[in-house]
Amino acid sequence: MPSDKILSQKKESVQSIAEALKTSPAGVIVDYKGISVLNDTKLRRELREAGVSYKVVKNTLLRFAFKDAGIDGMEESLSGTTAIAISQDDPVAAAKLLGKYAEGSKGAFSIKSGYMDGKAMTGDQVVALGKLPGKEQLLSMVCSALQGNIRGLAVALNRVVEKSGEAAT
């Protein structure tokens, strides 16, 4: 039976993870067993730069943390080697970066599942989310669509003014 000191450390760890899960918009659970140390270091650096925390967690502790955070449906993915990436700002950042690594690893590094806004997602849903355009790209797409419509309106209004000017003379 574990000592009281170890149990309190585990409870603190579960509370810390559960709090991070509650305050984050999204997270991704991965199976990291096939990643090399060099690639793991590179991945951690990229995740850190994107504002995503990444850590290896015992499945039991993660199971308790998800239960405390009120996120259901994650139990199936909590087996084998497990790491979690929790995004605090951009809900798509972790899915994008980890999806890129999973695709490049040819099956050695894989996405198990994830969550967004307190709802569980399958691994396939996380991969699909990671393939969506980013916030900046979506904003530029909206701006270009609006700009095209405004330009069309300006041209049409200019023609109306030109025709009414010809009619007045």
Coordinates of N, CA, C and O in Angstrom, one line a residue:
M1 N 0.8 -1.2 0.0 CA 0.0 0.0 0.0 C 0.9 1.2 0.0 O 1.8 1.3 0.8
P2 N 0.6 2.2 -0.9 CA 1.4 3.4 -1.0 C 1.3 4.3 0.3 O 0.3 4.3 1.0
S3 N 2.4 5.0 0.6 CA 2.4 5.8 1.7 C 1.5 7.1 1.5 O 1.1 7.4 0.4
D4 N 1.2 7.7 2.6 CA 0.4 8.9 2.6 C 1.1 10.0 1.8 O 0.4 10.8 1.1
K5 N 2.4 10.1 1.8 CA 3.1 11.1 1.1 C 2.9 10.9 -0.4 O 2.6 11.9 -1.2
I6 N 3.0 9.7 -0.9 CA 2.9 9.4 -2.3 C 1.4 9.6 -2.8 O 1.2 10.2 -3.8
L7 N 0.5 9.2 -1.9 CA -0.9 9.4 -2.3 C -1.2 10.9 -2.4 O -2.0 11.3 -3.3
S8 N -0.7 11.7 -1.5 CA -1.0 13.1 -1.6 C -0.3 13.8 -2.8 O -0.9 14.6 -3.4
Q9 N 0.9 13.3 -3.2 CA 1.5 13.7 -4.4 C 0.7 13.4 -5.6 O 0.5 14.2 -6.6
K10 N 0.1 12.2 -5.7 CA -0.7 11.7 -6.8 C -2.0 12.5 -6.8 O -2.5 12.9 -7.9
K11 N -2.6 12.8 -5.7 CA -3.8 13.6 -5.6 C -3.6 15.0 -6.1 O -4.4 15.6 -6.9
E12 N -2.4 15.6 -5.7 CA -2.1 17.0 -6.2 C -1.9 16.9 -7.7 O -2.3 17.9 -8.4
S13 N -1.2 15.9 -8.2 CA -1.0 15.8 -9.7 C -2.3 15.7 -10.4 O -2.5 16.3 -11.4
V14 N -3.3 14.9 -9.9 CA -4.6 14.7 -10.5 C -5.3 16.0 -10.5 O -5.9 16.5 -11.5
Q15 N -5.3 16.8 -9.4 CA -5.9 18.1 -9.3 C -5.3 19.1 -10.3 O -6.1 19.8 -10.9
S16 N -4.0 19.1 -10.4 CA -3.3 20.0 -11.3 C -3.8 19.7 -12.8 O -4.1 20.6 -13.6
I17 N -3.8 18.4 -13.2 CA -4.2 18.0 -14.5 C -5.6 18.3 -14.8 O -6.0 18.9 -15.8
A18 N -6.5 18.0 -13.8 CA -7.9 18.3 -13.9 C -8.2 19.8 -14.1 O -9.0 20.2 -14.9
E19 N -7.5 20.6 -13.4 CA -7.6 22.1 -13.5 C -7.2 22.5 -14.9 O -7.8 23.4 -15.5
A20 N -6.1 22.0 -15.4 CA -5.6 22.3 -16.7 C -6.7 21.9 -17.8 O -6.9 22.6 -18.8
L21 N -7.3 20.7 -17.6 CA -8.3 20.2 -18.5 C -9.5 21.1 -18.5 O -10.1 21.4 -19.5
K22 N -9.9 21.6 -17.3 CA -11.1 22.4 -17.2 C -10.9 23.8 -17.8 O -11.9 24.3 -18.4
T23 N -9.7 24.3 -17.8 CA -9.5 25.7 -18.3 C -9.1 25.7 -19.7 O -8.9 26.8 -20.3
S24 N -8.8 24.6 -20.3 CA -8.3 24.6 -21.7 C -9.4 24.3 -22.7 O -10.4 23.6 -22.4
P25 N -9.3 24.9 -23.9 CA -10.3 24.7 -24.9 C -10.2 23.3 -25.6 O -11.2 22.8 -26.0
A26 N -9.0 22.8 -25.6 CA -8.8 21.5 -26.3 C -7.5 20.8 -25.8 O -6.6 21.4 -25.3
G27 N -7.5 19.5 -26.1 CA -6.3 18.7 -25.8 C -6.3 17.5 -26.7 O -7.3 17.1 -27.2
V28 N -5.1 16.8 -26.7 CA -4.9 15.7 -27.6 C -4.2 14.6 -26.8 O -3.2 14.9 -26.1
I29 N -4.6 13.4 -26.9 CA -3.9 12.2 -26.2 C -3.2 11.5 -27.3 O -3.8 11.1 -28.3
V30 N -1.9 11.2 -27.1 CA -1.1 10.5 -28.1 C -0.5 9.2 -27.5 O -0.3 9.1 -26.3
D31 N -0.1 8.3 -28.4 CA 0.7 7.2 -28.1 C 2.1 7.5 -28.6 O 2.3 7.6 -29.8
Y32 N 3.0 7.7 -27.7 CA 4.3 8.3 -28.1 C 5.4 7.2 -28.2 O 6.6 7.5 -28.4
K33 N 5.1 5.9 -28.2 CA 6.1 4.9 -28.1 C 7.1 4.8 -29.2 O 8.2 4.3 -29.1
G34 N 6.7 5.3 -30.4 CA 7.6 5.1 -31.5 C 8.4 6.4 -31.9 O 9.1 6.4 -32.9
I35 N 8.4 7.4 -31.0 CA 9.1 8.6 -31.4 C 10.6 8.6 -30.8 O 10.8 8.1 -29.7
S36 N 11.5 9.1 -31.6 CA 12.9 9.1 -31.2 C 13.1 10.3 -30.2 O 12.3 11.2 -30.2
V37 N 14.2 10.2 -29.5 CA 14.5 11.3 -28.6 C 14.7 12.6 -29.3 O 14.2 13.7 -28.8
L38 N 15.3 12.6 -30.4 CA 15.6 13.8 -31.2 C 14.2 14.4 -31.7 O 14.0 15.6 -31.5
N39 N 13.4 13.6 -32.2 CA 12.0 14.1 -32.6 C 11.2 14.5 -31.5 O 10.4 15.4 -31.6
D40 N 11.3 13.8 -30.3 CA 10.5 14.2 -29.1 C 11.0 15.6 -28.6 O 10.1 16.4 -28.3
T41 N 12.3 15.8 -28.6 CA 12.8 17.1 -28.2 C 12.3 18.2 -29.2 O 11.8 19.3 -28.7
K42 N 12.3 18.0 -30.5 CA 11.8 18.9 -31.5 C 10.3 19.2 -31.3 O 9.9 20.3 -31.3
L43 N 9.6 18.1 -31.1 CA 8.1 18.2 -30.9 C 7.8 19.0 -29.7 O 7.0 19.9 -29.7
R44 N 8.5 18.7 -28.6 CA 8.2 19.5 -27.3 C 8.5 21.0 -27.5 O 7.8 21.8 -27.0
R45 N 9.6 21.3 -28.2 CA 9.9 22.7 -28.4 C 8.9 23.4 -29.3 O 8.4 24.5 -28.9
E46 N 8.4 22.7 -30.3 CA 7.4 23.3 -31.2 C 6.1 23.5 -30.4 O 5.4 24.5 -30.6
L47 N 5.7 22.5 -29.6 CA 4.5 22.6 -28.8 C 4.6 23.8 -27.8 O 3.6 24.5 -27.6
R48 N 5.7 23.9 -27.2 CA 6.0 25.0 -26.2 C 5.8 26.3 -26.9 O 5.2 27.2 -26.3
E49 N 6.4 26.5 -28.0 CA 6.4 27.7 -28.8 C 4.9 28.1 -29.2 O 4.6 29.2 -29.3
A50 N 4.1 27.0 -29.4 CA 2.7 27.2 -29.8 C 1.8 27.4 -28.6 O 0.6 27.6 -28.7
G51 N 2.3 27.4 -27.4 CA 1.5 27.6 -26.2 C 0.8 26.3 -25.7 O -0.2 26.4 -25.1
V52 N 1.4 25.2 -26.1 CA 0.7 23.9 -25.7 C 1.6 23.2 -24.7 O 2.8 23.0 -24.9
S53 N 1.0 22.7 -23.6 CA 1.8 21.9 -22.6 C 1.7 20.5 -23.0 O 0.6 20.0 -23.4
Y54 N 2.8 19.8 -22.9 CA 2.9 18.4 -23.3 C 3.6 17.6 -22.2 O 4.6 18.0 -21.7
K55 N 2.9 16.5 -21.7 CA 3.5 15.7 -20.7 C 3.1 14.3 -20.8 O 2.0 14.0 -21.2
V56 N 4.0 13.4 -20.3 CA 3.7 12.0 -20.2 C 3.0 11.8 -18.9 O 3.4 12.3 -17.8
V57 N 1.8 11.1 -18.9 CA 1.0 10.9 -17.7 C 0.6 9.5 -17.6 O 0.3 8.8 -18.6
K58 N 0.6 9.0 -16.3 CA 0.1 7.6 -16.1 C -1.4 7.6 -16.4 O -2.1 8.5 -16.1
N59 N -1.8 6.5 -17.0 CA -3.2 6.4 -17.5 C -4.2 6.5 -16.3 O -5.2 7.1 -16.4
T60 N -3.8 5.9 -15.2 CA -4.7 6.0 -14.0 C -4.9 7.4 -13.5 O -6.1 7.8 -13.2
L61 N -3.8 8.1 -13.5 CA -3.9 9.5 -13.0 C -4.8 10.3 -14.0 O -5.6 11.2 -13.6
L62 N -4.6 10.1 -15.3 CA -5.3 10.8 -16.3 C -6.8 10.4 -16.3 O -7.7 11.3 -16.5
R63 N -7.1 9.2 -16.0 CA -8.5 8.7 -15.9 C -9.2 9.5 -14.8 O -10.3 10.0 -14.9
F64 N -8.5 9.6 -13.6 CA -9.1 10.4 -12.5 C -9.2 11.9 -12.8 O -10.2 12.5 -12.5
A65 N -8.3 12.4 -13.5 CA -8.3 13.8 -13.9 C -9.5 14.1 -14.9 O -10.2 15.1 -14.7
F66 N -9.7 13.3 -15.8 CA -10.8 13.5 -16.8 C -12.1 13.4 -16.0 O -13.0 14.1 -16.3
K67 N -12.2 12.5 -15.1 CA -13.4 12.3 -14.3 C -13.7 13.6 -13.5 O -14.8 14.1 -13.4
D68 N -12.6 14.1 -12.8 CA -12.7 15.4 -12.0 C -13.1 16.6 -12.9 O -13.8 17.5 -12.5
A69 N -12.6 16.6 -14.2 CA -12.9 17.7 -15.1 C -14.2 17.6 -15.7 O -14.7 18.5 -16.4
G70 N -14.9 16.4 -15.6 CA -16.2 16.2 -16.2 C -16.2 15.9 -17.7 O -17.2 16.2 -18.4
I71 N -15.1 15.4 -18.1 CA -15.0 15.0 -19.6 C -15.1 13.5 -19.7 O -14.3 12.7 -19.2
D72 N -16.2 13.1 -20.2 CA -16.6 11.6 -20.3 C -16.2 11.1 -21.7 O -16.1 11.8 -22.7
G73 N -15.9 9.8 -21.8 CA -15.7 9.1 -23.1 C -14.2 9.0 -23.4 O -13.9 8.6 -24.5
M74 N -13.3 9.3 -22.5 CA -11.9 9.2 -22.8 C -11.2 7.9 -22.3 O -10.1 7.7 -22.6
E75 N -11.9 7.1 -21.6 CA -11.4 5.9 -20.9 C -10.8 4.9 -21.9 O -9.8 4.3 -21.6
E76 N -11.4 4.8 -23.1 CA -11.0 3.8 -24.1 C -9.6 4.1 -24.6 O -8.9 3.1 -25.0
S77 N -9.2 5.3 -24.6 CA -7.8 5.7 -25.1 C -6.8 5.7 -24.1 O -5.6 5.9 -24.4
L78 N -7.1 5.3 -22.9 CA -6.1 5.4 -21.8 C -5.5 4.0 -21.5 O -5.8 3.4 -20.5
S79 N -4.7 3.5 -22.5 CA -4.0 2.3 -22.3 C -2.7 2.5 -23.1 O -2.6 3.3 -24.0
G80 N -1.7 1.7 -22.7 CA -0.4 1.8 -23.3 C 0.3 3.0 -22.9 O 0.1 3.6 -21.9
T81 N 1.3 3.5 -23.8 CA 2.0 4.7 -23.5 C 1.1 5.9 -23.8 O 0.6 5.9 -24.9
T82 N 1.0 6.8 -22.9 CA 0.1 7.9 -23.1 C 0.8 9.3 -22.7 O 1.4 9.4 -21.7
A83 N 0.6 10.2 -23.6 CA 1.0 11.6 -23.3 C -0.1 12.5 -23.7 O -0.9 12.1 -24.5
I84 N -0.2 13.6 -23.0 CA -1.3 14.6 -23.3 C -0.7 15.9 -23.6 O 0.2 16.4 -23.0
A85 N -1.3 16.5 -24.6 CA -1.0 17.9 -25.0 C -2.2 18.8 -24.8 O -3.3 18.5 -25.3
I86 N -2.0 19.8 -23.9 CA -3.1 20.6 -23.6 C -2.9 22.0 -24.1 O -1.9 22.7 -23.7
S87 N -3.8 22.5 -24.9 CA -3.7 23.8 -25.5 C -4.5 24.8 -24.6 O -5.6 24.6 -24.3
Q88 N -3.8 25.9 -24.2 CA -4.5 26.9 -23.4 C -5.1 28.0 -24.2 O -6.0 28.7 -23.7
D89 N -4.7 28.3 -25.4 CA -5.2 29.4 -26.2 C -5.8 28.9 -27.5 O -7.0 29.1 -27.7
D90 N -5.1 28.4 -28.4 CA -5.5 28.0 -29.7 C -6.0 26.6 -29.6 O -5.3 25.6 -29.4
P91 N -7.3 26.3 -29.8 CA -7.9 25.0 -29.7 C -7.4 24.0 -30.8 O -7.5 22.8 -30.7
V92 N -6.8 24.5 -31.9 CA -6.4 23.7 -33.0 C -4.9 23.4 -33.0 O -4.4 22.5 -33.7
A93 N -4.1 24.2 -32.2 CA -2.6 24.1 -32.3 C -2.1 22.7 -32.0 O -1.3 22.2 -32.7
A94 N -2.6 22.1 -30.9 CA -2.1 20.8 -30.5 C -2.4 19.7 -31.6 O -1.6 18.9 -32.0
A95 N -3.6 19.8 -32.1 CA -4.1 18.8 -33.1 C -3.2 19.0 -34.4 O -2.9 18.0 -35.1
K96 N -2.9 20.2 -34.8 CA -2.1 20.5 -36.0 C -0.7 19.9 -35.9 O -0.2 19.2 -36.7
L97 N 0.0 20.3 -34.8 CA 1.4 19.9 -34.6 C 1.5 18.4 -34.4 O 2.3 17.7 -35.0
L98 N 0.6 17.8 -33.6 CA 0.7 16.4 -33.3 C 0.2 15.6 -34.5 O 0.8 14.5 -34.8
G99 N -0.7 16.1 -35.3 CA -1.1 15.4 -36.5 C 0.0 15.4 -37.5 O 0.2 14.4 -38.2
K100 N 0.8 16.5 -37.6 CA 1.9 16.5 -38.5 C 2.9 15.4 -38.1 O 3.5 14.7 -39.0
Y101 N 3.2 15.3 -36.8 CA 4.2 14.3 -36.4 C 3.7 12.9 -36.6 O 4.4 12.0 -36.9
A102 N 2.4 12.7 -36.3 CA 1.8 11.4 -36.5 C 1.9 10.9 -37.9 O 2.2 9.8 -38.3
E103 N 1.6 11.9 -38.8 CA 1.6 11.6 -40.3 C 3.0 11.3 -40.7 O 3.3 10.4 -41.5
G104 N 4.0 12.0 -40.2 CA 5.4 11.8 -40.6 C 6.0 10.6 -40.0 O 7.1 10.1 -40.5
S105 N 5.5 10.0 -38.9 CA 6.1 8.9 -38.2 C 5.7 7.6 -38.8 O 6.2 6.5 -38.4
K106 N 4.8 7.6 -39.8 CA 4.3 6.3 -40.5 C 3.8 5.3 -39.5 O 4.2 4.1 -39.5
G107 N 3.0 5.7 -38.5 CA 2.4 4.8 -37.6 C 3.1 4.5 -36.3 O 2.5 3.9 -35.4
A108 N 4.3 5.0 -36.1 CA 5.1 4.8 -34.9 C 4.5 5.7 -33.8 O 4.5 5.4 -32.6
F109 N 4.1 6.9 -34.1 CA 3.6 7.9 -33.2 C 2.1 8.1 -33.6 O 1.9 8.5 -34.8
S110 N 1.2 7.9 -32.7 CA -0.2 8.0 -33.1 C -1.1 8.8 -32.2 O -0.8 8.9 -31.0
I111 N -2.1 9.4 -32.8 CA -3.1 10.2 -32.0 C -4.2 9.2 -31.6 O -4.8 8.5 -32.4
K112 N -4.4 9.1 -30.2 CA -5.4 8.2 -29.7 C -6.8 8.9 -29.7 O -7.8 8.3 -30.2
S113 N -6.9 10.1 -29.1 CA -8.2 10.8 -29.0 C -7.9 12.2 -28.6 O -6.7 12.6 -28.5
G114 N -8.9 12.9 -28.3 CA -8.8 14.3 -27.8 C -10.1 14.8 -27.2 O -11.1 14.0 -27.1
Y115 N -10.1 16.0 -26.9 CA -11.3 16.7 -26.4 C -11.3 18.1 -26.8 O -10.3 18.7 -27.1
M116 N -12.5 18.7 -27.0 CA -12.7 20.1 -27.3 C -13.9 20.6 -26.6 O -15.0 20.0 -26.7
D117 N -13.8 21.7 -25.8 CA -14.9 22.2 -25.1 C -15.6 21.2 -24.2 O -16.8 21.2 -24.1
G118 N -14.8 20.4 -23.6 CA -15.4 19.4 -22.6 C -16.0 18.2 -23.2 O -16.5 17.3 -22.5
K119 N -15.9 18.0 -24.5 CA -16.5 16.9 -25.3 C -15.4 16.0 -25.8 O -14.4 16.5 -26.4
A120 N -15.5 14.7 -25.7 CA -14.5 13.7 -26.2 C -14.6 13.7 -27.7 O -15.6 13.8 -28.3
M121 N -13.4 13.4 -28.3 CA -13.3 13.3 -29.8 C -12.5 12.0 -30.1 O -11.6 11.7 -29.3
T122 N -12.8 11.4 -31.2 CA -12.0 10.2 -31.6 C -10.7 10.7 -32.2 O -10.5 11.9 -32.5
G123 N -9.8 9.8 -32.4 CA -8.5 10.1 -33.0 C -8.7 10.6 -34.4 O -8.0 11.6 -34.9
D124 N -9.7 10.1 -35.2 CA -9.9 10.5 -36.5 C -10.5 12.0 -36.5 O -10.1 12.8 -37.4
Q125 N -11.3 12.3 -35.6 CA -11.8 13.6 -35.5 C -10.7 14.6 -35.2 O -10.7 15.8 -35.7
V126 N -9.8 14.2 -34.3 CA -8.6 15.1 -34.0 C -7.8 15.3 -35.2 O -7.3 16.5 -35.5
V127 N -7.5 14.3 -36.0 CA -6.7 14.4 -37.2 C -7.4 15.4 -38.2 O -6.8 16.2 -38.8
A128 N -8.7 15.2 -38.3 CA -9.5 16.1 -39.2 C -9.4 17.5 -38.7 O -9.3 18.5 -39.5
L129 N -9.5 17.7 -37.4 CA -9.4 19.1 -36.9 C -8.1 19.7 -37.2 O -8.0 20.9 -37.5
G130 N -7.0 18.9 -37.1 CA -5.7 19.4 -37.3 C -5.4 19.8 -38.8 O -4.6 20.5 -39.1
K131 N -6.3 19.3 -39.7 CA -6.1 19.6 -41.1 C -6.9 20.8 -41.5 O -6.7 21.3 -42.6
L132 N -7.7 21.4 -40.6 CA -8.4 22.6 -40.9 C -7.5 23.8 -41.0 O -6.4 23.8 -40.3
P133 N -7.8 24.8 -41.7 CA -6.9 26.0 -41.8 C -6.9 26.7 -40.4 O -7.9 26.6 -39.6
G134 N -5.8 27.3 -40.1 CA -5.6 28.0 -38.8 C -6.4 29.3 -38.8 O -7.0 29.7 -39.8
K135 N -6.4 29.9 -37.6 CA -7.2 31.1 -37.4 C -6.8 32.2 -38.3 O -7.6 32.9 -38.9
E136 N -5.5 32.4 -38.5 CA -5.0 33.5 -39.3 C -5.4 33.3 -40.8 O -5.8 34.2 -41.5
Q137 N -5.3 32.0 -41.2 CA -5.7 31.7 -42.6 C -7.2 31.9 -42.8 O -7.6 32.4 -43.9
L138 N -8.0 31.5 -41.8 CA -9.4 31.7 -42.0 C -9.8 33.1 -42.0 O -10.7 33.6 -42.8
L139 N -9.1 34.0 -41.2 CA -9.4 35.4 -41.2 C -9.0 36.0 -42.5 O -9.8 36.9 -43.0
S140 N -7.9 35.6 -43.1 CA -7.5 36.1 -44.4 C -8.5 35.7 -45.5 O -8.8 36.5 -46.4
M141 N -9.0 34.5 -45.4 CA -10.0 34.0 -46.3 C -11.3 34.8 -46.3 O -11.9 35.2 -47.3
V142 N -11.7 35.1 -45.0 CA -12.9 36.0 -44.8 C -12.7 37.4 -45.4 O -13.6 37.9 -46.1
C143 N -11.5 38.0 -45.1 CA -11.2 39.3 -45.6 C -11.2 39.4 -47.1 O -11.7 40.3 -47.7
S144 N -10.6 38.4 -47.7 CA -10.6 38.4 -49.2 C -12.0 38.2 -49.8 O -12.3 38.8 -50.8
A145 N -12.8 37.4 -49.1 CA -14.2 37.2 -49.6 C -15.0 38.5 -49.5 O -15.7 38.9 -50.4
L146 N -14.8 39.2 -48.4 CA -15.5 40.5 -48.1 C -15.0 41.5 -49.1 O -15.7 42.3 -49.7
Q147 N -13.7 41.5 -49.3 CA -13.1 42.5 -50.2 C -13.6 42.4 -51.6 O -13.9 43.3 -52.3
G148 N -13.7 41.1 -52.1 CA -14.2 40.9 -53.4 C -15.7 41.3 -53.6 O -16.0 41.9 -54.6
N149 N -16.5 41.1 -52.6 CA -17.9 41.6 -52.6 C -18.0 43.1 -52.6 O -18.8 43.7 -53.3
I150 N -17.1 43.7 -51.8 CA -17.2 45.2 -51.7 C -16.7 45.8 -53.0 O -17.2 46.8 -53.5
R151 N -15.6 45.2 -53.6 CA -15.1 45.7 -54.9 C -16.2 45.6 -56.0 O -16.4 46.5 -56.7
G152 N -16.9 44.4 -56.0 CA -18.0 44.3 -56.9 C -19.1 45.3 -56.7 O -19.7 45.8 -57.7
L153 N -19.5 45.6 -55.5 CA -20.5 46.6 -55.2 C -20.0 48.0 -55.6 O -20.8 48.7 -56.2
A154 N -18.7 48.3 -55.4 CA -18.2 49.6 -55.8 C -18.3 49.7 -57.3 O -18.6 50.8 -57.9
V155 N -17.9 48.7 -58.1 CA -18.0 48.8 -59.5 C -19.4 49.0 -60.0 O -19.7 49.8 -60.9
A156 N -20.3 48.2 -59.4 CA -21.8 48.3 -59.8 C -22.3 49.7 -59.5 O -23.0 50.3 -60.3
L157 N -22.0 50.3 -58.3 CA -22.4 51.6 -58.0 C -21.8 52.7 -58.9 O -22.4 53.7 -59.3
N158 N -20.5 52.5 -59.3 CA -19.9 53.4 -60.2 C -20.6 53.4 -61.6 O -20.8 54.5 -62.2
R159 N -21.0 52.2 -62.0 CA -21.7 52.2 -63.3 C -23.1 52.8 -63.2 O -23.5 53.5 -64.2
V160 N -23.7 52.7 -62.1 CA -25.0 53.4 -61.9 C -24.8 54.9 -62.0 O -25.6 55.6 -62.6
V161 N -23.8 55.4 -61.3 CA -23.5 56.8 -61.3 C -23.2 57.3 -62.7 O -23.6 58.3 -63.1
E162 N -22.4 56.5 -63.4 CA -22.0 56.9 -64.8 C -23.2 56.9 -65.7 O -23.4 57.9 -66.5
K163 N -24.1 56.0 -65.6 CA -25.3 55.9 -66.4 C -26.2 57.1 -66.1 O -26.8 57.7 -66.9
S164 N -26.4 57.4 -64.8 CA -27.3 58.5 -64.4 C -26.7 59.8 -64.8 O -27.4 60.8 -65.1
G165 N -25.3 59.9 -64.9 CA -24.7 61.1 -65.4 C -24.9 61.3 -66.8 O -25.1 62.4 -67.3
E166 N -24.9 60.2 -67.6 CA -25.1 60.3 -69.0 C -26.6 60.7 -69.3 O -26.9 61.4 -70.2
A167 N -27.5 60.2 -68.5 CA -28.9 60.5 -68.7 C -29.2 62.0 -68.4 O -30.1 62.5 -69.0
A168 N -28.5 62.5 -67.5 CA -28.7 63.9 -67.1 C -28.3 64.9 -68.2 O -28.8 66.0 -68.3
T169 N -27.3 64.5 -69.0 CA -26.8 65.5 -70.0 C -27.5 65.4 -71.3 O -28.5 65.0 -71.6

